[in-house]
XYZ file of C-alpha atoms in Angstrom:
727
model
C 217.625 34.112 62.984
C 220.079 34.065 64.839
C 220.409 35.129 68.014
C 222.342 38.136 68.174
C 218.884 39.598 64.951
C 216.518 38.773 67.295
C 218.031 39.845 70.435
C 217.773 43.795 69.373
C 214.764 43.322 68.632
C 213.530 41.856 72.180
C 215.528 44.228 73.659
C 213.210 47.223 71.248
C 210.243 45.354 72.654
C 210.746 45.865 76.336
C 212.157 49.425 75.888
C 208.646 49.888 75.051
C 206.024 48.263 76.942
C 208.034 50.073 80.061
C 206.512 53.319 79.177
C 203.572 52.097 80.784
C 201.562 55.239 80.531
C 201.992 55.956 76.519
C 200.342 53.415 74.838
C 203.097 52.944 71.170
C 201.558 51.979 68.219
C 203.293 51.019 65.064
C 201.213 51.100 62.071
C 202.012 49.962 58.617
C 200.983 51.592 55.269
C 197.923 50.993 55.089
C 196.782 52.445 58.328
C 196.941 48.736 60.598
C 197.973 47.562 63.187
C 201.735 46.023 63.231
C 202.899 46.454 66.612
C 200.934 47.491 70.548
C 202.868 48.574 73.420
C 202.179 47.805 76.928
C 201.302 51.598 77.801
C 198.740 51.250 74.817
C 197.148 47.774 76.091
C 196.984 50.171 79.343
C 195.385 52.862 78.454
C 192.547 51.151 75.917
C 191.716 48.104 77.537
C 192.268 45.781 73.709
C 195.793 43.017 74.726
C 198.312 43.222 71.095
C 196.827 40.378 70.165
C 193.482 41.768 69.190
C 194.535 45.344 67.473
C 197.583 43.606 65.328
C 195.412 43.177 61.547
C 193.531 45.493 62.869
C 192.400 49.497 62.096
C 192.292 52.135 64.770
C 188.299 53.081 63.993
C 187.977 51.654 66.722
C 188.692 54.318 69.331
C 187.648 57.073 67.056
C 183.727 58.407 68.410
C 181.159 56.933 66.297
C 179.533 60.911 65.385
C 182.602 61.602 64.692
C 183.720 60.344 60.515
C 187.188 58.015 62.119
C 188.522 56.984 58.467
C 189.089 60.429 56.803
C 189.603 61.626 60.516
C 193.126 58.277 60.777
C 193.869 59.319 56.873
C 194.447 62.306 57.753
C 196.916 62.008 60.063
C 199.148 59.504 58.569
C 198.413 62.269 55.180
C 199.988 64.725 57.081
C 203.033 63.198 59.654
C 203.619 61.823 55.820
C 204.105 64.946 54.102
C 204.901 67.027 57.542
C 207.537 64.359 58.997
C 204.716 64.891 61.591
C 201.064 63.847 62.387
C 197.763 63.381 64.879
C 195.604 65.859 67.571
C 193.070 65.077 70.767
C 190.927 63.931 72.187
C 188.485 61.914 73.057
C 189.575 58.466 72.312
C 187.513 55.515 73.170
C 188.130 52.650 75.180
C 187.349 48.279 75.026
C 185.213 49.009 78.053
C 182.709 51.789 76.384
C 185.156 53.857 79.121
C 186.953 57.165 77.097
C 189.828 59.360 77.309
C 191.476 63.528 76.301
C 194.972 61.367 74.854
C 196.843 63.776 73.081
C 198.319 61.720 69.521
C 201.251 62.171 67.975
C 202.300 59.957 64.457
C 205.355 60.409 62.758
C 206.900 58.179 59.905
C 209.503 55.050 59.431
C 211.555 55.125 57.326
C 213.330 51.713 56.147
C 217.511 52.270 55.564
C 216.074 56.236 56.056
C 215.061 57.429 52.850
C 211.750 54.321 52.082
C 209.075 54.924 54.394
C 207.544 51.693 56.360
C 205.170 52.829 58.464
C 204.014 54.624 61.251
C 204.484 55.309 64.519
C 201.458 56.841 66.906
C 202.228 57.872 70.727
C 198.981 58.369 73.093
C 199.562 59.365 76.142
C 196.128 60.441 78.659
C 195.726 63.745 79.216
C 192.222 63.029 81.024
C 192.802 64.210 84.194
C 193.804 67.260 83.003
C 191.708 68.572 79.941
C 188.170 67.450 83.161
C 190.716 69.982 85.304
C 190.687 72.674 82.455
C 187.522 71.134 81.536
C 186.130 72.148 85.630
C 188.686 76.109 85.024
C 186.567 76.359 82.066
C 183.241 75.997 83.569
C 183.795 77.343 86.628
C 185.046 81.066 85.148
C 181.899 80.890 82.747
C 179.607 80.377 86.060
C 181.045 83.610 87.184
C 180.633 85.439 84.864
C 177.232 83.995 84.087
C 176.813 84.764 87.798
C 178.835 88.697 87.522
C 176.097 89.310 84.545
C 173.488 88.581 86.480
C 174.504 90.553 90.094
C 174.841 93.812 88.282
C 171.409 93.070 86.729
C 169.211 92.215 89.639
C 171.658 95.128 91.483
C 170.234 97.892 89.239
C 166.505 96.689 88.206
C 163.827 97.500 90.724
C 161.384 95.935 88.305
C 160.291 92.849 89.954
C 158.487 91.410 85.391
C 161.999 92.290 83.969
C 164.539 91.553 87.306
C 162.881 87.987 87.018
C 163.361 87.223 83.806
C 166.653 88.327 84.199
C 167.113 85.540 86.660
C 165.420 83.088 84.711
C 167.510 84.258 81.389
C 170.921 83.668 83.093
C 169.331 79.461 84.758
C 168.962 78.782 81.817
C 172.419 80.152 80.585
C 174.418 78.847 83.531
C 173.118 74.741 83.743
C 172.598 74.655 79.498
C 168.893 74.304 80.529
C 166.462 73.972 77.299
C 164.368 75.694 79.466
C 163.749 77.153 82.609
C 160.979 79.511 84.260
C 160.246 80.915 87.104
C 157.136 80.721 89.539
C 156.945 83.856 92.287
C 154.137 84.517 94.578
C 152.897 88.123 94.139
C 151.244 89.750 97.319
C 148.532 92.466 95.120
C 147.039 95.768 97.449
C 143.773 93.386 98.241
C 147.070 91.285 99.926
C 145.465 88.335 98.148
C 148.387 85.770 96.872
C 149.018 84.781 93.184
C 151.276 82.760 91.257
C 153.025 83.669 88.397
C 155.901 83.556 86.047
C 158.707 83.601 83.304
C 160.414 82.016 80.746
C 163.785 81.040 79.063
C 164.390 79.133 76.168
C 161.370 79.230 75.245
C 157.490 80.562 73.834
C 155.548 81.913 76.487
C 152.679 80.312 74.162
C 154.156 77.438 75.635
C 153.219 76.732 78.933
C 150.269 79.415 77.779
C 147.777 76.332 77.799
C 148.899 75.138 81.140
C 147.998 75.582 84.312
C 150.407 76.684 87.245
C 152.008 73.601 89.591
C 150.243 72.348 91.366
C 152.050 70.977 94.712
C 152.747 67.660 93.883
C 155.486 65.740 95.162
C 157.538 67.258 92.860
C 157.619 70.396 92.974
C 156.740 70.711 96.948
C 159.742 70.441 98.186
C 161.082 73.667 95.476
C 157.893 75.069 97.008
C 157.656 74.888 100.350
C 161.754 75.607 100.223
C 163.365 71.783 101.472
C 166.299 73.175 99.332
C 167.145 71.712 95.780
C 166.103 68.899 93.449
C 168.729 67.177 90.545
C 167.036 64.595 88.728
C 169.190 63.294 86.072
C 165.719 61.786 84.781
C 162.411 62.438 86.250
C 160.550 59.941 84.656
C 161.991 57.996 86.806
C 162.142 59.603 89.727
C 159.049 57.388 92.636
C 157.878 61.194 93.344
C 157.299 61.501 89.538
C 153.770 60.647 88.744
C 152.128 60.176 91.980
C 149.281 63.225 91.467
C 145.931 61.808 89.687
C 145.181 61.841 86.839
C 149.045 60.133 87.556
C 150.571 60.766 84.458
C 153.285 63.066 85.357
C 153.262 65.504 83.015
C 149.864 67.093 81.015
C 149.829 66.520 77.460
C 151.166 68.992 74.819
C 153.883 68.976 77.497
C 157.589 69.907 76.289
C 160.065 66.885 76.516
C 161.282 66.221 80.058
C 163.782 64.066 81.599
C 166.882 66.017 83.071
C 165.204 68.257 85.466
C 167.192 70.489 87.939
C 164.739 72.399 90.727
C 165.385 74.592 93.648
C 163.240 77.577 96.275
C 163.462 81.284 95.871
C 163.631 82.588 99.571
C 163.123 85.666 101.103
C 165.053 86.822 103.836
C 162.361 86.500 105.759
C 162.694 82.597 105.520
C 159.430 83.030 103.270
C 159.682 80.743 100.244
C 159.186 83.057 97.305
C 159.212 81.094 94.519
C 160.908 78.608 92.787
C 164.025 78.201 89.370
C 162.962 75.397 86.908
C 165.179 74.097 84.443
C 164.402 70.693 82.075
C 166.127 69.178 79.793
C 164.824 66.577 76.779
C 167.905 64.659 77.502
C 169.232 62.327 80.596
C 171.939 63.803 83.421
C 172.699 67.298 81.530
C 173.057 68.836 84.574
C 176.482 67.630 87.421
C 177.173 69.332 90.592
C 178.217 72.216 89.322
C 174.964 73.774 87.723
C 173.657 72.925 91.747
C 176.102 75.281 93.307
C 175.582 77.602 90.630
C 172.050 77.867 90.173
C 171.690 78.388 94.443
C 174.332 80.905 93.796
C 172.204 82.878 91.670
C 168.848 81.442 93.679
C 170.001 83.678 96.696
C 171.280 86.841 94.748
C 166.922 86.808 93.525
C 166.193 86.310 97.066
C 167.542 89.461 97.925
C 167.282 91.320 94.774
C 163.229 90.630 94.966
C 163.483 91.482 98.488
C 164.922 94.785 97.019
C 162.128 94.789 94.616
C 159.181 94.784 96.879
C 160.814 97.489 99.588
C 161.396 99.870 96.267
C 158.072 99.421 95.348
C 156.562 99.236 99.266
C 158.127 102.814 99.489
C 156.859 103.875 96.451
C 153.052 103.136 98.090
C 153.845 104.384 101.192
C 155.322 107.813 98.981
C 152.462 107.985 96.557
C 150.061 107.457 99.669
C 152.294 110.304 101.099
C 151.276 112.417 97.986
C 148.197 111.445 97.788
C 147.029 112.432 101.976
C 148.977 116.099 101.485
C 146.482 116.141 98.311
C 143.927 115.872 100.546
C 145.675 117.467 103.742
C 146.016 120.692 100.672
C 143.348 120.466 99.072
C 140.347 120.101 102.620
C 142.841 122.922 103.999
C 141.572 125.134 100.585
C 137.285 123.943 100.992
C 137.786 123.246 105.285
C 135.703 127.077 105.325
C 133.005 125.879 102.685
C 132.765 122.812 104.313
C 132.402 123.555 108.325
C 129.608 125.635 106.726
C 127.844 122.584 105.135
C 128.263 120.674 107.586
C 127.189 122.855 109.633
C 124.210 123.269 107.523
C 123.631 120.168 107.605
C 123.033 119.667 111.269
C 120.768 122.400 111.964
C 119.169 120.886 109.146
C 119.316 117.812 111.751
C 117.490 119.533 114.442
C 114.953 120.628 113.348
C 113.878 117.476 111.752
C 114.002 116.288 115.624
C 112.493 119.565 116.839
C 109.452 119.550 113.979
C 108.918 115.738 114.986
C 109.167 116.410 118.923
C 106.766 118.931 117.386
C 104.521 116.756 116.495
C 104.881 114.016 118.738
C 103.541 116.969 121.602
C 100.859 118.773 119.532
C 100.467 114.351 118.752
C 99.955 114.254 122.353
C 98.260 117.039 123.482
C 95.606 116.152 120.334
C 95.101 112.674 121.612
C 94.616 113.319 124.666
C 91.711 116.415 123.727
C 89.952 114.281 121.466
C 89.225 111.390 123.799
C 87.691 113.608 126.705
C 85.479 115.997 123.585
C 84.438 111.959 122.381
C 83.774 110.875 125.393
C 81.515 114.748 125.803
C 79.766 113.600 122.645
C 79.304 110.513 123.576
C 76.589 112.009 126.202
C 74.848 114.420 123.664
C 74.974 112.243 120.557
C 72.927 109.598 122.354
C 71.139 111.613 123.872
C 69.829 113.413 121.069
C 70.090 110.284 119.395
C 67.609 109.231 123.086
C 65.123 112.266 121.950
C 64.921 112.214 117.858
C 63.183 108.494 118.851
C 60.597 109.831 121.294
C 59.699 113.076 120.457
C 56.120 113.228 119.029
C 55.444 112.908 114.195
C 54.126 116.773 115.529
C 56.467 119.063 117.630
C 58.220 119.788 114.589
C 60.595 122.610 115.632
C 61.972 120.511 118.407
C 62.600 117.123 116.075
C 64.255 120.243 113.843
C 66.418 121.752 117.082
C 67.475 117.834 117.614
C 68.158 116.491 114.359
C 70.899 120.153 113.649
C 71.408 119.706 116.676
C 72.781 116.258 115.880
C 74.556 117.237 112.576
C 76.895 119.020 114.724
C 77.622 116.014 117.309
C 77.978 114.091 114.162
C 80.978 117.003 112.995
C 81.454 117.455 115.926
C 83.012 113.653 116.128
C 84.291 113.812 112.633
C 86.255 116.495 114.309
C 87.814 114.594 117.139
C 88.488 111.592 114.538
C 90.632 113.509 112.336
C 92.519 114.772 116.435
C 92.764 111.329 117.424
C 94.114 110.029 113.042
C 96.712 113.290 113.498
C 97.733 111.170 116.987
C 98.120 108.493 115.781
C 95.951 106.703 118.641
C 93.267 106.115 116.044
C 92.273 102.458 116.072
C 93.365 101.312 112.324
C 91.990 98.226 110.537
C 95.181 97.221 108.089
C 94.497 94.555 105.653
C 96.780 93.545 102.770
C 96.168 96.451 100.545
C 96.134 96.801 96.454
C 95.537 100.066 95.907
C 95.456 100.249 92.409
C 92.929 97.906 92.546
C 91.758 100.664 95.507
C 91.713 104.554 93.183
C 90.712 102.489 90.976
C 87.958 101.997 93.656
C 87.398 105.278 93.858
C 87.737 107.452 90.984
C 84.109 108.198 90.364
C 83.978 109.411 93.346
C 86.715 111.516 92.610
C 84.982 112.679 89.180
C 81.660 113.918 91.478
C 83.890 115.353 94.369
C 86.070 117.355 91.946
C 83.864 118.856 89.352
C 83.878 118.825 85.235
C 86.450 121.812 85.036
C 88.912 119.318 86.744
C 91.099 117.780 84.541
C 91.918 113.659 86.773
C 94.950 111.470 85.591
C 95.114 107.968 86.834
C 98.436 106.470 86.170
C 98.995 103.267 88.320
C 102.397 101.315 87.765
C 102.104 97.628 86.582
C 103.858 95.778 89.789
C 103.337 97.547 91.975
C 104.011 96.306 95.013
C 100.744 95.220 97.877
C 100.570 97.238 100.965
C 98.804 96.452 104.715
C 96.871 99.385 105.908
C 93.184 100.492 106.850
C 92.070 100.650 103.237
C 89.011 103.038 105.076
C 92.614 105.356 106.396
C 93.924 105.780 102.746
C 90.017 106.465 100.142
C 89.416 109.245 103.496
C 93.231 110.556 102.806
C 93.313 109.922 99.452
C 90.225 111.801 99.504
C 91.552 114.806 101.754
C 93.865 115.209 100.114
C 91.649 115.381 96.347
C 89.697 118.202 98.040
C 92.750 119.970 99.003
C 94.292 120.292 95.938
C 91.041 120.720 93.604
C 90.247 124.355 97.163
C 94.107 124.917 95.510
C 92.210 125.099 91.853
C 89.609 126.952 91.885
C 89.826 128.357 88.308
C 89.701 124.215 87.488
C 93.027 121.691 86.879
C 94.732 119.165 86.673
C 95.333 116.275 89.263
C 97.535 113.196 88.740
C 97.011 110.832 91.674
C 100.189 107.672 90.645
C 101.123 104.481 91.935
C 104.801 103.232 92.388
C 107.146 100.986 93.996
C 109.451 103.265 95.760
C 113.078 102.824 98.183
C 113.800 104.973 101.343
C 117.651 104.732 102.058
C 120.425 105.293 104.233
C 120.892 108.898 103.334
C 117.475 110.002 103.425
C 115.922 108.034 106.289
C 118.859 110.313 108.262
C 117.570 113.623 106.978
C 114.305 112.636 107.510
C 112.922 112.029 111.524
C 110.992 108.501 111.420
C 111.624 107.255 108.342
C 112.482 103.565 108.519
C 114.536 102.515 105.760
C 113.221 99.758 103.313
C 110.856 98.955 99.774
C 107.863 100.944 100.220
C 104.309 101.111 98.459
C 104.953 104.876 97.163
C 101.257 106.845 95.955
C 101.648 110.446 95.134
C 98.300 113.730 94.477
C 100.011 116.282 92.411
C 98.427 119.276 90.864
C 98.667 122.595 89.020
C 97.651 124.472 91.935
C 98.487 127.456 93.773
C 101.438 125.644 96.089
C 102.339 126.824 98.826
C 106.425 128.282 99.964
C 108.724 126.477 102.262
C 107.013 128.050 105.464
C 103.517 126.685 104.916
C 104.878 123.715 103.673
C 106.032 123.093 107.321
C 103.984 123.856 109.405
C 100.962 121.904 106.447
C 100.225 119.214 109.306
C 100.157 120.792 111.681
C 96.094 120.973 113.870
C 94.369 123.871 112.421
C 96.831 125.383 110.588
C 95.399 125.843 106.686
C 96.240 128.588 104.418
C 92.369 128.418 103.929
C 89.418 131.798 104.540
C 87.710 131.662 107.758
C 84.789 129.169 107.970
C 86.427 127.504 104.582
C 88.488 124.603 106.173
C 89.634 123.538 109.537
C 92.696 122.624 109.122
C 92.976 118.617 109.638
C 93.393 116.979 106.518
C 96.494 117.183 105.215
C 96.598 115.982 109.526
C 94.748 113.590 108.563
C 97.009 111.504 106.183
C 100.223 112.753 108.294
C 99.120 110.229 111.671
C 97.839 107.817 109.612
C 100.544 107.702 107.535
C 102.832 107.600 110.153
C 100.310 105.044 112.541
C 100.843 103.003 109.122
C 104.211 102.936 109.727
C 104.974 105.590 106.786
C 105.701 108.798 105.692
C 104.361 111.185 103.928
C 106.626 114.130 101.508
C 105.372 117.526 100.813
C 107.128 118.889 97.719
C 105.179 123.071 96.610
C 106.983 125.630 94.848
C 104.334 128.934 93.946
C 102.630 129.059 91.303
C 103.660 125.765 90.156
C 101.818 123.206 91.927
C 101.627 121.111 94.540
C 102.671 117.035 95.279
C 102.070 114.482 98.070
C 103.917 111.465 98.677
C 102.172 108.789 100.600
C 104.712 105.553 101.819
C 103.291 102.669 102.621
C 105.575 100.317 103.467
C 105.629 96.531 100.652
C 103.468 93.885 102.820
C 106.191 91.082 102.060
C 103.375 88.235 103.023
C 99.897 87.926 102.767
C 97.065 88.366 100.011
C 94.700 90.918 99.054
C 91.484 89.301 99.653
C 88.437 91.530 98.030
C 86.667 92.081 101.720
C 82.064 92.376 101.220
C 80.659 94.356 104.233
C 77.827 92.232 105.858
C 74.895 94.895 105.971
C 73.467 93.732 108.946
C 69.445 95.059 109.973
C 68.904 96.946 113.523
C 69.760 94.142 115.207
C 68.033 92.771 119.010
C 68.340 90.997 121.602
C 67.992 87.040 121.871
C 66.023 86.110 124.546
C 68.084 85.685 128.409
C 70.716 87.733 126.912
C 72.890 89.849 129.933
C 75.223 91.905 129.351
C 78.698 93.415 132.233
C 78.916 97.288 131.215
C 82.072 98.532 132.398
C 82.002 102.296 132.152
C 83.498 105.169 134.942
C 82.054 107.637 133.460
C 78.311 108.238 134.386
C 76.402 109.982 131.913
C 78.218 107.496 129.292
C 76.746 104.289 131.916
C 73.752 105.362 131.952
C 73.559 106.368 128.128
C 74.537 102.729 127.664
C 72.587 100.793 130.358
C 69.091 102.659 128.777
C 70.237 101.830 124.994
C 71.426 98.034 125.473
C 67.835 97.610 127.938
C 65.343 99.622 125.057
C 67.396 96.614 121.904
C 66.093 94.434 124.504
C 68.892 92.760 126.758
C 69.452 92.359 130.405
C 71.847 94.383 131.972
C 74.226 94.805 134.827
C 76.234 97.646 135.475
C 79.664 98.756 137.371
C 82.224 101.745 137.497
C 85.747 99.768 137.145
C 87.277 96.891 136.857
C 86.770 95.143 140.291
C 82.958 95.727 141.571
C 82.750 94.363 137.803
C 84.563 90.619 139.326
C 82.327 91.470 142.201
C 79.346 91.166 139.829
C 80.469 88.564 137.482
C 81.790 86.199 140.626
C 77.876 86.332 142.441
C 76.163 86.191 139.094
C 74.647 84.165 136.775
C 76.607 83.410 133.763
C 76.904 86.778 131.006
C 76.071 86.857 127.460
C 78.777 89.714 127.189
C 81.044 92.145 128.947
C 81.150 95.986 127.397
C 83.964 97.895 128.451
C 85.842 100.904 128.669
C 89.459 100.706 128.114
C 90.730 102.936 129.564
C 88.583 102.317 133.921
C 90.434 103.488 137.273
C 90.760 101.881 139.933
C 94.422 100.590 139.069
C 92.580 97.963 136.167
C 93.128 98.101 132.524
C 89.193 97.493 129.720
C 91.639 94.431 128.933
C 92.776 93.660 132.188
C 89.004 92.777 133.566
C 88.622 90.548 129.858
C 90.935 88.806 131.445
C 89.708 88.383 134.892
C 86.373 87.601 133.679
C 87.464 84.654 131.163
C 89.235 83.044 135.028
C 85.629 83.199 136.199
C 83.885 82.726 133.186
C 86.114 81.543 130.346
C 82.896 81.150 127.161
C 82.343 84.958 127.455
C 82.797 88.021 124.689
C 83.739 90.840 125.393
C 83.036 94.706 122.627
C 85.767 97.185 123.683
C 84.375 100.802 123.149
C 86.845 103.851 123.884
C 87.388 107.369 123.213
C 90.946 106.925 122.251
C 93.251 103.051 121.984
C 96.993 104.086 122.696
C 96.441 101.455 124.757
C 96.305 97.102 126.177
C 93.795 96.273 123.459
C 95.815 98.462 121.085
C 99.689 98.039 119.737
C 101.541 100.301 117.772
C 98.598 101.278 116.617
C 96.589 98.603 115.259
C 94.134 96.258 116.773
C 94.540 92.618 117.973
C 94.384 89.856 116.171
C 90.215 88.813 117.923
C 89.931 92.498 119.612
C 86.022 94.486 118.876
C 85.807 97.279 119.498
C 82.565 100.174 119.286
C 84.312 103.647 119.087
C 83.433 107.208 121.119
C 80.460 108.569 120.585
C 78.396 105.469 119.248
C 74.834 105.763 118.324
C 72.387 103.287 119.236
C 72.474 101.819 115.900
C 76.228 101.805 115.585
C 75.363 100.244 119.375
C 72.846 97.328 118.419
C 74.764 96.105 115.591
C 78.308 96.155 117.808
C 77.421 94.404 119.833
C 74.608 91.441 117.899
C 78.033 91.278 115.463
C 80.089 89.763 118.525
C 77.812 87.544 120.197
C 76.545 86.188 116.980
C 79.867 85.156 116.749
């Protein structure tokens, strides 16, 4: 080849290589590279030596049909004089550029096709700028649509769903979720969620996200978290069971989360987005999501304010309705309250009246018992000393003794009403006690009366004086019999009962709690309201003169109240009466059957000394005479100080028999306390006309205290003295 023909070709190559930003590639008819410019090497990385003799298939994306694309491009150039296109083209180092290509045919002598010239230009920067602009425009459109929805939406559930949907669209995530805290009307906080991109059941089997290392930054409001591959994040899988996402969870590699923070600074919740591929979220995704989170926070705050305003309006409407109803029924309410206050005041007056009557009758009964002691004691002495042939005198004494006995029973009933009788409470099974009274009740009422006893299963135990309870039930049975002169039915029923605060408020002296109830009902004449109101008053009776003392129900009332219980009458004229006794439930202890030991009239042992302390001279004289008759050596004192002088000056005394109430500033209990300082082993027996004093607390005898109730007979005195001495 001559130099004249070479220089133009060399010159042409220099011209081609001078276009360093443009790749010029010469292809033969088959698409094989036969020429490769400097610019082509700059753009794609391969040298001319590496590419000459090869095709351009390597520069096309691997997921495209490279051979088909190249053939179509050459065919267009051949047919139309120009072919080509634009797209991502790969470099030797694996990078890629956005290239715009143009292929034109080469003709020899302007007639026959000899190959092709392909010119490539790099438009990567321009492409990325355009893509960023399009993406920004798309993001703005998404945010504008979401903002329009959020500005008019007040329903919290629809609002958060719109936010979640917008977040998925904005970030191109496969799925997204919005976990947010809700405070209910009771002030309790709990978490809800909305989903987008996947059906709700996808997450239904999984618990709410815990405050783990991965989620903490979002739920604490620290800031946005973006991870190209969350599985490579150092915070991933640090919490038990150290396995990352639970089994069955959607595959998450790309991860993007942003907190939603209220205007008050409180974290409302968090937006979370995921994708199964890595590196799917960009800085643009972050910026768009932060804008969406800000709009969401404002919308949620507004929705909650709207809900609060609606609740306030509803509360105001309810208050206004209640006020209208109150005004409409104010007169009725005032009348009801007035009636209620009147009933409570009447109940209080009734309780005060009964207490006052009780104090009066108790004091009278106490003094009367002292008088009866003198009468009974001396009649007893007469009966023991009158000759057998003094028939008239003996009959007179017996009749007098019977009258004194009735008077003593009367005073006992007065003391029962006044709650001043000495009770000896024991654990009682009311069912067992009533079964034991069955024969007595049948004999007392007679054949024309039907008695039905209904005993509750599982009846609680109570603590009461069994003798006093039997007496109360017998009194009620007799009252029922008298209310049914032509015969009828008496029903005795037991059951467990609970008297609540409301009942206690309307019934004076009733403590709320659990009670054993005994109901005694008859089919008699019944009582009107006024009679029921006075039924418990002493000496009040509806019976004919001489047919009743009016103390039967009074005794029942006193026994129930002294036992810390309650008694209530229900009655209607012509229908009958029901009296219910409520005794407090016994919460501990067992009911044991008690055997009564019957002792013969005992006498004194040799040398036994008894000190009698009594301020009533007649009672003192009778007591001293009776004890001497029984063989005891007797010392006597009129008050406490005298008794202590005797105890200090004389030989040891076996027993002190003392009245409870004494003059001189010392009670009987004080005397015994001081006596035991002088003689530690001295025994004591108290006597009294009533027992609301030092040895009886709340109507019950103290443990270990022995009492002889006035009036007492010689036999009562002998048995009780011997019983105490022999213990």
